[in-house]
PDB file of C-alpha atoms in Angstrom:
ATOM      1  CA  MET A   4     102.511  91.493 202.672  1.00  0.00           C
ATOM      2  CA  PRO A   5     101.211  90.682 199.187  1.00  0.00           C
ATOM      3  CA  SER A   6      97.584  89.874 198.883  1.00  0.00           C
ATOM      4  CA  SER A   7      96.178  86.822 197.171  1.00  0.00           C
ATOM      5  CA  THR A   8      94.873  89.071 194.386  1.00  0.00           C
ATOM      6  CA  ASP A   9      98.415  90.256 193.622  1.00  0.00           C
ATOM      7  CA  GLU A  10      99.664  86.686 193.500  1.00  0.00           C
ATOM      8  CA  SER A  11      96.866  85.595 191.187  1.00  0.00           C
ATOM      9  CA  ILE A  12      97.598  88.524 188.849  1.00  0.00           C
ATOM     10  CA  LYS A  13     101.304  87.580 188.793  1.00  0.00           C
ATOM     11  CA  SER A  14     100.499  83.952 188.090  1.00  0.00           C
ATOM     12  CA  THR A  15      98.074  85.002 185.346  1.00  0.00           C
ATOM     13  CA  VAL A  16     100.722  87.246 183.753  1.00  0.00           C
ATOM     14  CA  LEU A  17     103.270  84.505 184.077  1.00  0.00           C
ATOM     15  CA  ASN A  18     100.886  82.050 182.513  1.00  0.00           C
ATOM     16  CA  GLU A  19     100.205  84.448 179.631  1.00  0.00           C
ATOM     17  CA  GLU A  20     103.930  84.909 179.041  1.00  0.00           C
ATOM     18  CA  GLN A  21     104.456  81.176 179.129  1.00  0.00           C
ATOM     19  CA  MET A  22     101.572  80.666 176.704  1.00  0.00           C
ATOM     20  CA  ASN A  23     103.052  83.251 174.304  1.00  0.00           C
ATOM     21  CA  ALA A  24     106.410  81.475 174.443  1.00  0.00           C
ATOM     22  CA  LEU A  25     104.796  78.107 173.829  1.00  0.00           C
ATOM     23  CA  ASN A  26     102.760  79.456 170.936  1.00  0.00           C
ATOM     24  CA  GLN A  27     105.912  80.810 169.348  1.00  0.00           C
ATOM     25  CA  LEU A  28     107.700  77.500 169.856  1.00  0.00           C
ATOM     26  CA  LEU A  29     104.849  75.689 168.109  1.00  0.00           C
ATOM     27  CA  ASN A  30     105.308  77.886 165.033  1.00  0.00           C
ATOM     28  CA  PRO A  31     107.012  75.777 162.273  1.00  0.00           C
ATOM     29  CA  GLU A  32     109.200  78.716 161.153  1.00  0.00           C
ATOM     30  CA  VAL A  33     110.475  79.228 164.679  1.00  0.00           C
ATOM     31  CA  GLN A  34     111.155  75.499 165.037  1.00  0.00           C
ATOM     32  CA  GLN A  35     113.100  75.484 161.750  1.00  0.00           C
ATOM     33  CA  ARG A  36     115.194  78.479 162.804  1.00  0.00           C
ATOM     34  CA  LEU A  37     115.877  76.972 166.211  1.00  0.00           C
ATOM     35  CA  THR A  38     117.039  73.773 164.529  1.00  0.00           C
ATOM     36  CA  ILE A  39     119.441  75.782 162.354  1.00  0.00           C
ATOM     37  CA  ILE A  40     120.764  77.581 165.423  1.00  0.00           C
ATOM     38  CA  VAL A  41     121.259  74.329 167.332  1.00  0.00           C
ATOM     39  CA  ASP A  42     122.995  72.732 164.319  1.00  0.00           C
ATOM     40  CA  ASN A  43     125.370  75.702 164.087  1.00  0.00           C
ATOM     41  CA  LEU A  44     126.119  76.072 167.807  1.00  0.00           C
ATOM     42  CA  PRO A  45     129.787  74.973 167.457  1.00  0.00           C
ATOM     43  CA  LYS A  46     130.372  77.624 164.774  1.00  0.00           C
ATOM     44  CA  LEU A  47     128.479  80.237 166.755  1.00  0.00           C
ATOM     45  CA  SER A  48     130.565  79.389 169.808  1.00  0.00           C
ATOM     46  CA  GLU A  49     133.793  79.882 167.812  1.00  0.00           C
ATOM     47  CA  ILE A  50     132.525  83.178 166.410  1.00  0.00           C
ATOM     48  CA  VAL A  51     131.540  84.433 169.862  1.00  0.00           C
ATOM     49  CA  THR A  52     134.943  83.425 171.238  1.00  0.00           C
ATOM     50  CA  LEU A  53     136.714  85.186 168.374  1.00  0.00           C
ATOM     51  CA  LEU A  54     134.609  88.316 168.798  1.00  0.00           C
ATOM     52  CA  THR A  55     135.210  88.297 172.548  1.00  0.00           C
ATOM     53  CA  ASN A  56     138.969  87.989 172.045  1.00  0.00           C
ATOM     54  CA  THR A  57     138.931  90.745 169.438  1.00  0.00           C
ATOM     55  CA  TYR A  58     136.902  92.966 171.743  1.00  0.00           C
ATOM     56  CA  ASP A  59     139.321  92.305 174.622  1.00  0.00           C
ATOM     57  CA  VAL A  60     142.343  93.194 172.472  1.00  0.00           C
ATOM     58  CA  ALA A  61     140.672  96.328 171.110  1.00  0.00           C
ATOM     59  CA  GLN A  62     139.595  97.367 174.594  1.00  0.00           C
ATOM     60  CA  SER A  63     143.107  96.875 175.974  1.00  0.00           C
ATOM     61  CA  LEU A  64     144.589  98.886 173.099  1.00  0.00           C
ATOM     62  CA  LEU A  65     142.090 101.702 173.523  1.00  0.00           C
ATOM     63  CA  THR A  66     142.729 101.969 177.244  1.00  0.00           C
ATOM     64  CA  ASP A  67     146.527 101.669 177.043  1.00  0.00           C
ATOM     65  CA  ASP A  68     147.863 105.166 177.745  1.00  0.00           C
ATOM     66  CA  VAL A  69     151.449 104.194 176.849  1.00  0.00           C
ATOM     67  CA  LEU A  70     150.337 103.000 173.408  1.00  0.00           C
ATOM     68  CA  LYS A  71     148.347 106.188 172.858  1.00  0.00           C
ATOM     69  CA  GLU A  72     151.369 108.322 173.769  1.00  0.00           C
ATOM     70  CA  ASP A  73     153.651 106.246 171.524  1.00  0.00           C
ATOM     71  CA  LEU A  74     151.258 106.568 168.579  1.00  0.00           C
ATOM     72  CA  LEU A  75     150.888 110.296 169.150  1.00  0.00           C
ATOM     73  CA  GLY A  76     154.658 110.668 169.367  1.00  0.00           C
ATOM     74  CA  GLY A  77     155.132 108.701 166.143  1.00  0.00           C
ATOM     75  CA  VAL A  78     152.585 110.810 164.320  1.00  0.00           C
ATOM     76  CA  LYS A  79     154.225 113.988 165.580  1.00  0.00           C
ATOM     77  CA  GLU A  80     157.649 112.732 164.429  1.00  0.00           C
ATOM     78  CA  PHE A  81     156.197 112.289 160.957  1.00  0.00           C
ATOM     79  CA  ILE A  82     154.127 115.485 160.803  1.00  0.00           C
ATOM     80  CA  VAL A  83     156.637 117.987 162.212  1.00  0.00           C
ATOM     81  CA  PRO A  84     159.246 117.543 159.415  1.00  0.00           C
ATOM     82  CA  VAL A  85     156.533 117.489 156.759  1.00  0.00           C
ATOM     83  CA  GLU A  86     154.989 120.627 158.228  1.00  0.00           C
ATOM     84  CA  GLY A  87     158.374 122.380 158.152  1.00  0.00           C
ATOM     85  CA  THR A  88     158.959 121.341 154.543  1.00  0.00           C
ATOM     86  CA  VAL A  89     155.510 122.502 153.456  1.00  0.00           C
ATOM     87  CA  LYS A  90     155.965 125.837 155.213  1.00  0.00           C
ATOM     88  CA  GLY A  91     159.369 126.254 153.548  1.00  0.00           C
ATOM     89  CA  LEU A  92     157.946 125.449 150.106  1.00  0.00           C
ATOM     90  CA  ALA A  93     155.064 127.855 150.634  1.00  0.00           C
ATOM     91  CA  ALA A  94     157.410 130.635 151.757  1.00  0.00           C
ATOM     92  CA  THR A  95     159.671 130.031 148.751  1.00  0.00           C
ATOM     93  CA  ALA A  96     156.704 130.073 146.373  1.00  0.00           C
ATOM     94  CA  ILE A  97     155.422 133.339 147.856  1.00  0.00           C
ATOM     95  CA  GLU A  98     158.881 134.932 147.608  1.00  0.00           C
ATOM     96  CA  ALA A  99     159.314 133.675 144.014  1.00  0.00           C
ATOM     97  CA  ASN A 100     155.919 135.086 143.079  1.00  0.00           C
ATOM     98  CA  ALA A 101     156.840 138.450 144.596  1.00  0.00           C
ATOM     99  CA  ARG A 102     160.130 138.544 142.647  1.00  0.00           C
ATOM    100  CA  ALA A 103     158.389 137.535 139.421  1.00  0.00           C
ATOM    101  CA  GLU A 104     155.824 140.304 139.929  1.00  0.00           C
ATOM    102  CA  ALA A 105     158.607 142.811 140.600  1.00  0.00           C
ATOM    103  CA  ASN A 106     160.352 141.812 137.351  1.00  0.00           C
ATOM    104  CA  ALA A 107     157.139 141.624 135.323  1.00  0.00           C
ATOM    105  CA  SER A 108     158.290 144.369 132.952  1.00  0.00           C
ATOM    106  CA  SER A 109     161.537 142.590 131.974  1.00  0.00           C
ATOM    107  CA  SER A 110     161.532 139.875 129.345  1.00  0.00           C
ATOM    108  CA  ILE A 111     163.580 136.688 129.168  1.00  0.00           C
ATOM    109  CA  GLY A 112     165.568 136.335 125.985  1.00  0.00           C
ATOM    110  CA  LEU A 113     167.133 133.356 124.243  1.00  0.00           C
ATOM    111  CA  PHE A 114     170.518 133.855 125.911  1.00  0.00           C
ATOM    112  CA  ASP A 115     168.815 134.126 129.309  1.00  0.00           C
ATOM    113  CA  LEU A 116     167.147 130.745 128.647  1.00  0.00           C
ATOM    114  CA  LEU A 117     170.479 129.191 127.627  1.00  0.00           C
ATOM    115  CA  ARG A 118     172.081 130.528 130.806  1.00  0.00           C
ATOM    116  CA  MET A 119     169.184 129.091 132.827  1.00  0.00           C
ATOM    117  CA  PHE A 120     169.663 125.679 131.201  1.00  0.00           C
ATOM    118  CA  LYS A 121     173.216 125.573 132.586  1.00  0.00           C
ATOM    119  CA  ASP A 122     172.040 126.258 136.141  1.00  0.00           C
ATOM    120  CA  PRO A 123     172.375 123.137 138.359  1.00  0.00           C
ATOM    121  CA  GLN A 124     168.887 123.575 139.832  1.00  0.00           C
ATOM    122  CA  THR A 125     167.373 123.764 136.354  1.00  0.00           C
ATOM    123  CA  GLN A 126     169.296 120.649 135.316  1.00  0.00           C
ATOM    124  CA  LYS A 127     168.031 118.860 138.428  1.00  0.00           C
ATOM    125  CA  LEU A 128     164.461 119.922 137.604  1.00  0.00           C
ATOM    126  CA  PHE A 129     164.713 118.701 134.010  1.00  0.00           C
ATOM    127  CA  ARG A 130     166.210 115.355 135.109  1.00  0.00           C
ATOM    128  CA  PHE A 131     163.297 114.926 137.509  1.00  0.00           C
ATOM    129  CA  VAL A 132     160.735 115.805 134.833  1.00  0.00           C
ATOM    130  CA  GLN A 133     162.379 113.386 132.381  1.00  0.00           C
ATOM    131  CA  ALA A 134     162.414 110.560 134.950  1.00  0.00           C
ATOM    132  CA  TYR A 135     158.795 111.269 135.876  1.00  0.00           C
ATOM    133  CA  LEU A 136     157.712 111.190 132.234  1.00  0.00           C
ATOM    134  CA  ASP A 137     159.671 107.948 131.642  1.00  0.00           C
ATOM    135  CA  ILE A 138     158.006 106.248 134.618  1.00  0.00           C
ATOM    136  CA  THR A 139     154.564 107.479 133.578  1.00  0.00           C
ATOM    137  CA  ASN A 140     155.145 106.192 130.067  1.00  0.00           C
ATOM    138  CA  GLU A 141     156.287 102.771 131.376  1.00  0.00           C
ATOM    139  CA  LYS A 142     153.223 102.433 133.596  1.00  0.00           C
ATOM    140  CA  GLN A 143     150.889 103.237 130.706  1.00  0.00           C
ATOM    141  CA  LYS A 144     152.309 100.380 128.632  1.00  0.00           C
TER     142      LYS A 144
END
């Protein structure tokens, strides 16, 4: 059973807290800010509602296991083909480098260049380079 001393201490603490609150409310700056808050309550209410709705949507998306699996599956569908293409390009580049190193002693003559210009892959490369340069030039204008 609480003693009368305990109750008087609680009432004293409560009175001190109430006095602190009243002193703050008497401060003109605090009164001005409270007036601004009260004037803007409708806007604040809309903002809180919007934030609450946004939080609810985000929370539902973050906890939706089906959505997570769908997103992961979509990312995998995109990454797997790209990964295969990159690996293929890297393997081709390594093999081409090895062949070039093996043929480092041979030289390419004028007729070899002319023969290379007739190659369909070389033609495709030059068409790409020309188109790329045309587009770059158009964007610079």
